[in-house]
Amino acid sequence: MIKIDAIHLREINMPLAYPFETSFGVTTGRRILLVELESDGLTAWGECVAGEHPYYSDEMIDTAWIITESELAPRLLDVEVDGGGGCLKLFKQVRGHRMAKAALENAVWDLEAQRQGVSLASLLGGTRTVIPCGVSIGIQASPEQLMDKIATELAAGYQRIKLKCKPGWDTKIFEAVRARWPDITLSCDANSAYRVRDLDHIVSWDQFNLLMIEQPLWYDDFYFHAMLQKRLDTAICLDESIRNRRDALAAIEMESCRIINIKVGRVGGFSEAIAVHNAATERGVPVWCGGMLETGIGRAHNIALSSLPNFSLPGDVSASSRYWEEDIIEPAVTVSAKGEIVVPTGAGSGYPVQKDRIEALTVRRQSIRAKARVTA
Ligand code: OSB
Ligand code: MG
């Protein structure tokens, strides 16, 4: 059993090395909530992937902070928790707020791995020694600039290129990319930018031999994605719509998608991410690990998750240097010339945090401590 002595919340501000544009907006820097658990002389970290605004999902850093401080941290400090797997039940009374829950739960798993002296990957049930990596490339100022970016990422060895798209930045872009690279593994992600009037338009993308089309319709939809999937040869991949295992089962049953993007923050932590992974495995649906422009703390957790067997497609888990001038972990995440990340085997996540650097980036902090307990 694990007893948490203190939970430290902090907000760090980090400028992105390159702006990132999606159909819902441009991000130039991140405001990130980190949680740090203290337990028995050990320290474990978690990253909340909620954005500055509620544009990707209904969570944002400020709601995550309030929920963590007022509801989640007190619950975690009040009990002895039976490892990371115990958090789901502990937080169940609080509806939603999955990204906030995930930050704490994932830190508990990290702590548990340290206590057992095993890697986080193996504690989660991971079997892969290396993970295949892709990149997600944002909407650019011009098609030429996009071509340069793609050329750079392919030269670096990345195994799959995902293009962010939206009305006006789609068919013409796919045509140009396919004209130059007819055979690369290519996909697109619309982040819910299309509507039912666009179905014919989306069906016309079958000509581009995409690996998948990610979340083309509403962020909370299954029905219309199923209608679209019936008409498409290309696989639909759901991201935003999949909040838990039950959603994954519904989407697979309804044939709303043929591939699932698992983001540990979006589904509320490692336990639920593993449950989605296992449900997809049993039904022959491949999964891959999505990204949320994480710092090294979240990135290390994504690497551990990606070591599970059914993460067979390249994820959006890529090198630290694509996001940050300097990451907050040491060593930074690097990707080999074959487009792979080696899964660490040491105790815990395998990427120690740079506390000095985190201190320097901190703009807000709050500590919550366990009430003194009387022991017999
Ligand atoms: O939809 O996958 C997404 C970033 C922020 C919010 C949503 C998404 C993304 C990405 C970037 O695609 C993935 C990454 O490189 O971290
Ligand atoms: Mg996505």
CSV table of C-alpha atoms and ligand atoms in Angstrom, one decimal:
chain,number,residue,atom,x,y,z
A,1,MET,CA,0.0,0.0,0.0
A,2,ILE,CA,1.2,3.5,-0.9
A,3,LYS,CA,0.8,6.5,1.4
A,4,ILE,CA,1.3,9.9,-0.2
A,5,ASP,CA,2.7,12.5,2.2
A,6,ALA,CA,2.4,15.6,0.0
A,7,ILE,CA,1.2,16.7,-3.4
A,8,HIS,CA,2.8,19.7,-5.0
A,9,LEU,CA,1.0,21.4,-7.8
A,10,ARG,CA,2.9,23.8,-10.1
A,11,GLU,CA,2.3,25.7,-13.3
A,12,ILE,CA,5.3,26.0,-15.6
A,13,ASN,CA,5.3,28.2,-18.7
A,14,MET,CA,7.3,26.9,-21.7
A,15,PRO,CA,7.6,28.5,-25.1
A,16,LEU,CA,7.3,26.0,-28.0
A,17,ALA,CA,10.3,25.8,-30.3
A,18,TYR,CA,7.9,26.0,-33.2
A,19,PRO,CA,4.3,27.2,-33.2
A,20,PHE,CA,1.7,24.4,-33.7
A,21,GLU,CA,-1.5,25.1,-35.6
A,22,THR,CA,-4.5,22.8,-35.7
A,23,SER,CA,-8.1,23.3,-37.0
A,24,PHE,CA,-8.9,24.7,-33.5
A,25,GLY,CA,-6.1,27.3,-33.2
A,26,VAL,CA,-2.4,28.1,-32.9
A,27,THR,CA,-0.3,27.3,-29.9
A,28,THR,CA,3.0,29.2,-29.4
A,29,GLY,CA,3.7,28.3,-25.8
A,30,ARG,CA,2.3,26.1,-23.1
A,31,ARG,CA,1.0,26.7,-19.6
A,32,ILE,CA,1.4,23.3,-18.0
A,33,LEU,CA,0.2,21.8,-14.7
A,34,LEU,CA,2.7,19.4,-13.1
A,35,VAL,CA,2.0,17.3,-10.0
A,36,GLU,CA,4.8,16.0,-7.8
A,37,LEU,CA,4.1,13.3,-5.2
A,38,GLU,CA,6.1,12.8,-2.1
A,39,SER,CA,6.0,9.4,-0.4
A,40,ASP,CA,8.4,7.8,1.9
A,41,GLY,CA,11.4,9.7,0.6
A,42,LEU,CA,10.5,9.1,-3.0
A,43,THR,CA,9.3,11.6,-5.5
A,44,ALA,CA,7.2,11.0,-8.6
A,45,TRP,CA,5.9,13.4,-11.2
A,46,GLY,CA,2.8,13.6,-13.5
A,47,GLU,CA,1.9,16.0,-16.3
A,48,CYS,CA,-1.6,17.3,-16.9
A,49,VAL,CA,-2.1,17.5,-20.7
A,50,ALA,CA,-5.0,20.0,-20.6
A,51,GLY,CA,-4.3,23.0,-22.8
A,52,GLU,CA,-4.6,26.7,-21.9
A,53,HIS,CA,-8.0,26.9,-23.5
A,54,PRO,CA,-10.9,24.3,-23.6
A,55,TYR,CA,-10.6,23.9,-27.4
A,56,TYR,CA,-9.4,20.3,-27.8
A,57,SER,CA,-11.6,19.1,-25.0
A,58,ASP,CA,-13.6,20.7,-22.3
A,59,GLU,CA,-10.7,20.7,-19.8
A,60,MET,CA,-8.1,23.5,-19.5
A,61,ILE,CA,-5.2,24.0,-17.1
A,62,ASP,CA,-7.2,26.2,-14.7
A,63,THR,CA,-10.1,23.8,-14.3
A,64,ALA,CA,-7.6,21.0,-13.8
A,65,TRP,CA,-5.8,23.0,-11.1
A,66,ILE,CA,-9.1,23.6,-9.2
A,67,ILE,CA,-10.3,20.0,-9.5
A,68,THR,CA,-6.9,18.7,-8.4
A,69,GLU,CA,-6.6,21.0,-5.5
A,70,SER,CA,-10.1,20.8,-4.2
A,71,GLU,CA,-11.3,17.3,-5.1
A,72,LEU,CA,-8.6,14.8,-6.3
A,73,ALA,CA,-5.5,15.6,-4.1
A,74,PRO,CA,-7.5,15.4,-0.9
A,75,ARG,CA,-8.9,12.0,-1.9
A,76,LEU,CA,-5.4,10.7,-2.7
A,77,LEU,CA,-3.9,12.0,0.6
A,78,ASP,CA,-6.7,10.6,2.7
A,79,VAL,CA,-6.1,6.9,2.0
A,80,GLU,CA,-3.4,4.4,1.4
A,81,VAL,CA,-3.7,3.6,-2.3
A,82,ASP,CA,-3.2,0.2,-3.8
A,83,GLY,CA,-0.9,1.5,-6.6
A,84,GLY,CA,-1.8,3.4,-9.7
A,85,GLY,CA,-4.6,0.9,-10.4
A,86,GLY,CA,-6.4,2.0,-7.3
A,87,CYS,CA,-6.9,5.6,-8.4
A,88,LEU,CA,-9.8,5.0,-10.8
A,89,LYS,CA,-12.0,3.9,-7.9
A,90,LEU,CA,-10.7,6.7,-5.7
A,91,PHE,CA,-11.6,9.4,-8.2
A,92,LYS,CA,-14.8,7.8,-9.4
A,93,GLN,CA,-17.2,10.1,-7.6
A,94,VAL,CA,-15.8,13.1,-9.5
A,95,ARG,CA,-17.3,13.1,-13.0
A,96,GLY,CA,-15.1,14.0,-16.0
A,97,HIS,CA,-11.9,15.9,-15.5
A,98,ARG,CA,-10.0,13.0,-16.9
A,99,MET,CA,-6.8,14.9,-17.7
A,100,ALA,CA,-6.6,16.2,-14.1
A,101,LYS,CA,-7.2,12.6,-12.8
A,102,ALA,CA,-4.6,11.2,-15.2
A,103,ALA,CA,-1.8,13.5,-14.0
A,104,LEU,CA,-2.2,12.2,-10.4
A,105,GLU,CA,-2.8,8.5,-11.4
A,106,ASN,CA,0.2,8.4,-13.7
A,107,ALA,CA,2.4,9.8,-11.0
A,108,VAL,CA,1.2,7.1,-8.6
A,109,TRP,CA,2.1,4.4,-11.2
A,110,ASP,CA,5.5,6.1,-11.6
A,111,LEU,CA,6.0,6.0,-7.8
A,112,GLU,CA,4.9,2.3,-7.7
A,113,ALA,CA,7.5,1.4,-10.4
A,114,GLN,CA,10.2,3.2,-8.4
A,115,ARG,CA,9.1,1.4,-5.2
A,116,GLN,CA,9.2,-2.0,-6.9
A,117,GLY,CA,12.5,-1.2,-8.7
A,118,VAL,CA,11.0,-2.0,-12.1
A,119,SER,CA,10.5,0.1,-15.2
A,120,LEU,CA,7.2,1.9,-15.6
A,121,ALA,CA,6.8,0.2,-19.0
A,122,SER,CA,7.0,-3.3,-17.5
A,123,LEU,CA,4.7,-2.4,-14.6
A,124,LEU,CA,2.1,-1.3,-17.2
A,125,GLY,CA,2.4,-4.6,-19.0
A,126,GLY,CA,4.7,-3.4,-21.8
A,127,THR,CA,6.6,-5.9,-24.0
A,128,ARG,CA,8.2,-3.7,-26.7
A,129,THR,CA,11.8,-2.8,-26.3
A,130,VAL,CA,11.6,0.0,-28.9
A,131,ILE,CA,8.5,2.0,-30.1
A,132,PRO,CA,7.9,3.2,-33.7
A,133,CYS,CA,7.5,6.9,-34.0
A,134,GLY,CA,5.6,9.3,-36.3
A,135,VAL,CA,5.2,13.0,-36.3
A,136,SER,CA,2.2,15.3,-36.3
A,137,ILE,CA,2.9,18.3,-38.5
A,138,GLY,CA,0.8,21.4,-37.9
A,139,ILE,CA,-0.8,23.7,-40.5
A,140,GLN,CA,1.9,25.8,-42.0
A,141,ALA,CA,2.1,29.3,-43.5
A,142,SER,CA,2.5,27.9,-47.0
A,143,PRO,CA,2.6,24.6,-48.8
A,144,GLU,CA,6.3,25.1,-49.5
A,145,GLN,CA,7.0,25.4,-45.8
A,146,LEU,CA,5.1,22.2,-45.2
A,147,MET,CA,7.1,20.4,-47.8
A,148,ASP,CA,10.3,21.5,-46.1
A,149,LYS,CA,9.1,20.3,-42.7
A,150,ILE,CA,8.1,16.9,-44.2
A,151,ALA,CA,11.5,16.5,-45.9
A,152,THR,CA,13.2,17.3,-42.5
A,153,GLU,CA,11.1,14.7,-40.6
A,154,LEU,CA,11.6,12.0,-43.2
A,155,ALA,CA,15.4,12.6,-43.2
A,156,ALA,CA,15.3,12.3,-39.4
A,157,GLY,CA,13.8,8.8,-39.8
A,158,TYR,CA,10.2,9.2,-38.7
A,159,GLN,CA,8.0,6.3,-39.9
A,160,ARG,CA,4.8,8.1,-40.4
A,161,ILE,CA,3.8,11.7,-41.3
A,162,LYS,CA,0.5,13.0,-40.0
A,163,LEU,CA,-0.8,16.3,-41.5
A,164,LYS,CA,-3.1,18.5,-39.6
A,165,CYS,CA,-5.9,19.6,-41.9
A,166,LYS,CA,-9.0,21.7,-42.1
A,167,PRO,CA,-11.3,23.0,-44.9
A,168,GLY,CA,-9.0,24.9,-47.3
A,169,TRP,CA,-5.9,23.0,-46.1
A,170,ASP,CA,-6.7,19.5,-47.3
A,171,THR,CA,-7.1,18.1,-50.8
A,172,LYS,CA,-4.6,20.5,-52.5
A,173,ILE,CA,-2.1,19.8,-49.7
A,174,PHE,CA,-2.5,16.0,-50.0
A,175,GLU,CA,-2.1,16.2,-53.8
A,176,ALA,CA,1.2,18.1,-53.4
A,177,VAL,CA,2.5,15.8,-50.8
A,178,ARG,CA,1.6,12.6,-52.7
A,179,ALA,CA,3.1,14.1,-55.9
A,180,ARG,CA,6.5,14.4,-54.2
A,181,TRP,CA,6.2,11.3,-51.9
A,182,PRO,CA,3.9,8.7,-53.5
A,183,ASP,CA,4.8,5.9,-51.0
A,184,ILE,CA,5.3,7.3,-47.5
A,185,THR,CA,3.0,6.4,-44.7
A,186,LEU,CA,0.7,9.4,-44.5
A,187,SER,CA,-2.3,10.3,-42.4
A,188,CYS,CA,-4.3,13.4,-41.6
A,189,ASP,CA,-6.0,14.8,-38.5
A,190,ALA,CA,-8.9,17.2,-38.8
A,191,ASN,CA,-9.7,17.7,-35.0
A,192,SER,CA,-13.4,17.8,-35.8
A,193,ALA,CA,-13.3,20.4,-38.5
A,194,TYR,CA,-15.8,18.9,-40.9
A,195,ARG,CA,-19.6,18.4,-41.0
A,196,VAL,CA,-22.1,16.1,-42.7
A,197,ARG,CA,-22.2,18.4,-45.8
A,198,ASP,CA,-18.5,17.5,-46.3
A,199,LEU,CA,-18.9,13.7,-46.5
A,200,ASP,CA,-18.4,13.6,-50.3
A,201,HIS,CA,-15.3,15.8,-50.0
A,202,ILE,CA,-13.8,13.5,-47.4
A,203,VAL,CA,-14.6,10.3,-49.4
A,204,SER,CA,-12.6,11.8,-52.3
A,205,TRP,CA,-9.5,11.5,-50.1
A,206,ASP,CA,-9.5,7.7,-50.7
A,207,GLN,CA,-7.4,8.5,-53.8
A,208,PHE,CA,-4.5,9.5,-51.5
A,209,ASN,CA,-3.9,6.1,-49.9
A,210,LEU,CA,-3.9,7.6,-46.4
A,211,LEU,CA,-3.2,5.2,-43.4
A,212,MET,CA,-6.1,6.9,-41.6
A,213,ILE,CA,-8.3,10.0,-41.3
A,214,GLU,CA,-8.3,11.1,-37.7
A,215,GLN,CA,-11.4,12.6,-36.0
A,216,PRO,CA,-12.9,14.3,-39.1
A,217,LEU,CA,-16.4,15.1,-37.5
A,218,TRP,CA,-17.7,16.3,-34.2
A,219,TYR,CA,-15.4,15.7,-31.1
A,220,ASP,CA,-18.1,13.7,-29.3
A,221,ASP,CA,-19.6,11.8,-32.2
A,222,PHE,CA,-19.9,8.1,-33.1
A,223,TYR,CA,-23.0,7.9,-35.3
A,224,PHE,CA,-21.9,10.2,-38.2
A,225,HIS,CA,-18.4,8.8,-38.2
A,226,ALA,CA,-20.0,5.4,-38.7
A,227,MET,CA,-22.0,6.8,-41.6
A,228,LEU,CA,-18.8,8.1,-43.1
A,229,GLN,CA,-16.7,5.0,-42.4
A,230,LYS,CA,-19.3,3.0,-44.4
A,231,ARG,CA,-18.6,5.1,-47.5
A,232,LEU,CA,-14.7,5.2,-47.1
A,233,ASP,CA,-12.1,2.7,-48.0
A,234,THR,CA,-9.6,4.6,-45.8
A,235,ALA,CA,-9.7,3.8,-42.1
A,236,ILE,CA,-11.2,6.4,-39.7
A,237,CYS,CA,-9.2,6.8,-36.5
A,238,LEU,CA,-11.0,8.3,-33.4
A,239,ASP,CA,-9.2,10.5,-31.0
A,240,GLU,CA,-11.4,13.0,-29.2
A,241,SER,CA,-14.5,10.8,-29.1
A,242,ILE,CA,-12.9,8.0,-27.1
A,243,ARG,CA,-13.1,8.8,-23.4
A,244,ASN,CA,-12.9,5.3,-22.0
A,245,ARG,CA,-13.2,1.6,-22.7
A,246,ARG,CA,-16.9,1.7,-23.1
A,247,ASP,CA,-16.6,4.4,-25.8
A,248,ALA,CA,-14.0,2.2,-27.6
A,249,LEU,CA,-16.4,-0.8,-27.5
A,250,ALA,CA,-19.2,1.3,-28.8
A,251,ALA,CA,-17.1,2.8,-31.6
A,252,ILE,CA,-15.8,-0.6,-32.7
A,253,GLU,CA,-19.3,-2.2,-32.5
A,254,MET,CA,-20.8,0.6,-34.5
A,255,GLU,CA,-17.9,0.7,-36.9
A,256,SER,CA,-17.3,4.3,-36.3
A,257,CYS,CA,-13.5,3.7,-36.8
A,258,ARG,CA,-11.0,1.0,-37.6
A,259,ILE,CA,-8.1,2.5,-35.6
A,260,ILE,CA,-8.0,4.1,-32.1
A,261,ASN,CA,-5.6,6.9,-30.9
A,262,ILE,CA,-5.0,6.4,-27.2
A,263,LYS,CA,-4.1,9.5,-25.2
A,264,VAL,CA,-3.5,8.7,-21.5
A,265,GLY,CA,-4.8,12.1,-20.4
A,266,ARG,CA,-7.9,12.0,-22.6
A,267,VAL,CA,-9.0,8.7,-21.1
A,268,GLY,CA,-8.2,9.6,-17.5
A,269,GLY,CA,-5.0,7.7,-16.7
A,270,PHE,CA,-3.0,4.5,-17.4
A,271,SER,CA,-5.6,2.1,-16.0
A,272,GLU,CA,-8.2,3.3,-18.5
A,273,ALA,CA,-5.6,3.5,-21.3
A,274,ILE,CA,-4.7,-0.1,-20.7
A,275,ALA,CA,-8.4,-1.1,-20.6
A,276,VAL,CA,-9.0,0.7,-24.0
A,277,HIS,CA,-5.8,-1.0,-25.4
A,278,ASN,CA,-7.0,-4.5,-24.2
A,279,ALA,CA,-10.5,-4.0,-25.6
A,280,ALA,CA,-9.1,-3.0,-29.0
A,281,THR,CA,-6.7,-5.9,-28.9
A,282,GLU,CA,-9.5,-8.4,-28.3
A,283,ARG,CA,-11.4,-7.0,-31.3
A,284,GLY,CA,-8.4,-6.8,-33.7
A,285,VAL,CA,-8.3,-3.0,-33.8
A,286,PRO,CA,-4.8,-1.5,-33.8
A,287,VAL,CA,-4.0,1.4,-31.5
A,288,TRP,CA,-1.3,4.1,-31.3
A,289,CYS,CA,-0.3,6.6,-28.8
A,290,GLY,CA,-1.3,10.2,-29.4
A,291,GLY,CA,0.5,13.3,-28.2
A,292,MET,CA,-0.5,16.6,-26.5
A,293,LEU,CA,2.7,18.6,-27.0
A,294,GLU,CA,4.0,17.2,-23.7
A,295,THR,CA,7.1,18.0,-21.8
A,296,GLY,CA,9.5,15.2,-21.0
A,297,ILE,CA,7.4,14.1,-18.0
A,298,GLY,CA,4.3,13.3,-20.1
A,299,ARG,CA,6.4,12.2,-23.0
A,300,ALA,CA,8.2,9.6,-20.8
A,301,HIS,CA,4.8,8.3,-19.7
A,302,ASN,CA,3.7,8.0,-23.3
A,303,ILE,CA,6.8,6.0,-24.1
A,304,ALA,CA,6.0,3.6,-21.3
A,305,LEU,CA,2.4,3.2,-22.5
A,306,SER,CA,3.5,2.7,-26.1
A,307,SER,CA,5.4,-0.4,-25.1
A,308,LEU,CA,2.2,-2.4,-24.7
A,309,PRO,CA,1.8,-5.0,-27.5
A,310,ASN,CA,-1.1,-3.6,-29.5
A,311,PHE,CA,0.6,-0.2,-30.0
A,312,SER,CA,1.5,-1.5,-33.4
A,313,LEU,CA,1.2,1.8,-35.4
A,314,PRO,CA,3.7,4.6,-35.1
A,315,GLY,CA,2.6,7.1,-32.4
A,316,ASP,CA,2.8,10.9,-32.2
A,317,VAL,CA,5.5,10.4,-29.6
A,318,SER,CA,8.6,12.1,-31.0
A,319,ALA,CA,11.9,13.8,-29.9
A,320,SER,CA,12.0,16.5,-27.2
A,321,SER,CA,13.8,18.8,-29.6
A,322,ARG,CA,10.7,19.0,-31.9
A,323,TYR,CA,9.0,20.9,-29.1
A,324,TRP,CA,11.5,22.4,-26.7
A,325,GLU,CA,14.7,24.3,-26.8
A,326,GLU,CA,15.5,22.4,-23.6
A,327,ASP,CA,13.3,19.8,-22.0
A,328,ILE,CA,12.7,19.4,-18.3
A,329,ILE,CA,14.0,15.8,-18.2
A,330,GLU,CA,17.6,14.6,-18.5
A,331,PRO,CA,18.3,12.9,-20.9
A,332,ALA,CA,15.9,14.4,-23.4
A,333,VAL,CA,13.8,12.0,-25.6
A,334,THR,CA,15.7,11.2,-28.8
A,335,VAL,CA,14.6,9.2,-31.8
A,336,SER,CA,17.0,6.9,-33.8
A,337,ALA,CA,17.6,7.2,-37.5
A,338,LYS,CA,15.2,4.3,-37.9
A,339,GLY,CA,12.5,6.4,-36.3
A,340,GLU,CA,12.4,4.5,-33.0
A,341,ILE,CA,12.6,5.3,-29.3
A,342,VAL,CA,14.3,2.8,-27.0
A,343,VAL,CA,12.1,2.0,-24.0
A,344,PRO,CA,14.0,2.6,-20.8
A,345,THR,CA,14.6,-0.5,-18.6
A,346,GLY,CA,15.7,1.2,-15.3
A,347,ALA,CA,13.4,1.7,-12.3
A,348,GLY,CA,10.6,4.2,-12.9
A,349,SER,CA,10.1,6.2,-16.1
A,350,GLY,CA,13.8,6.2,-16.9
A,351,TYR,CA,13.8,10.0,-17.5
A,352,PRO,CA,14.8,11.8,-14.3
A,353,VAL,CA,13.4,15.4,-14.0
A,354,GLN,CA,15.6,18.4,-14.0
A,355,LYS,CA,14.3,20.1,-10.8
A,356,ASP,CA,16.4,23.3,-11.3
A,357,ARG,CA,15.0,23.8,-14.7
A,358,ILE,CA,11.4,23.2,-13.5
A,359,GLU,CA,12.0,25.7,-10.6
A,360,ALA,CA,13.1,28.3,-13.1
A,361,LEU,CA,10.0,27.8,-15.2
A,362,THR,CA,7.5,27.8,-12.3
A,363,VAL,CA,5.0,30.7,-12.2
A,364,ARG,CA,2.5,29.3,-9.6
A,365,ARG,CA,2.6,26.7,-6.9
A,366,GLN,CA,0.5,25.1,-4.2
A,367,SER,CA,1.3,22.3,-1.8
A,368,ILE,CA,-1.3,20.0,-0.2
A,369,ARG,CA,-0.2,17.8,2.7
A,370,ALA,CA,-1.7,14.8,4.4
A,371,LYS,CA,-3.3,15.4,7.8
A,372,ALA,CA,-1.2,14.0,10.6
A,373,ARG,CA,-2.2,10.5,11.1
A,374,VAL,CA,-2.3,8.7,14.4
A,375,THR,CA,-0.8,5.2,14.2
A,376,ALA,CA,-1.3,2.6,16.9
B,1,OSB,O1,-5.3,15.9,-32.1
B,1,OSB,O2,-3.6,14.7,-31.9
B,1,OSB,C1,-4.2,15.8,-31.7
B,1,OSB,C2,-1.8,18.4,-30.2
B,1,OSB,C3,-2.6,19.0,-29.4
B,1,OSB,C4,-3.9,18.7,-29.3
B,1,OSB,C5,-4.4,17.6,-30.1
B,1,OSB,C6,-3.6,16.9,-31.0
B,1,OSB,C7,-2.2,17.3,-31.0
B,1,OSB,C8,-1.3,16.7,-32.0
B,1,OSB,C9,0.2,16.9,-31.6
B,1,OSB,O3,-1.6,16.2,-33.0
B,1,OSB,C10,0.8,15.6,-31.2
B,1,OSB,C11,2.2,15.9,-30.6
B,1,OSB,O4,3.1,16.0,-31.4
B,1,OSB,O5,2.3,15.9,-29.4
B,2,MG,MG,-5.9,14.0,-32.9
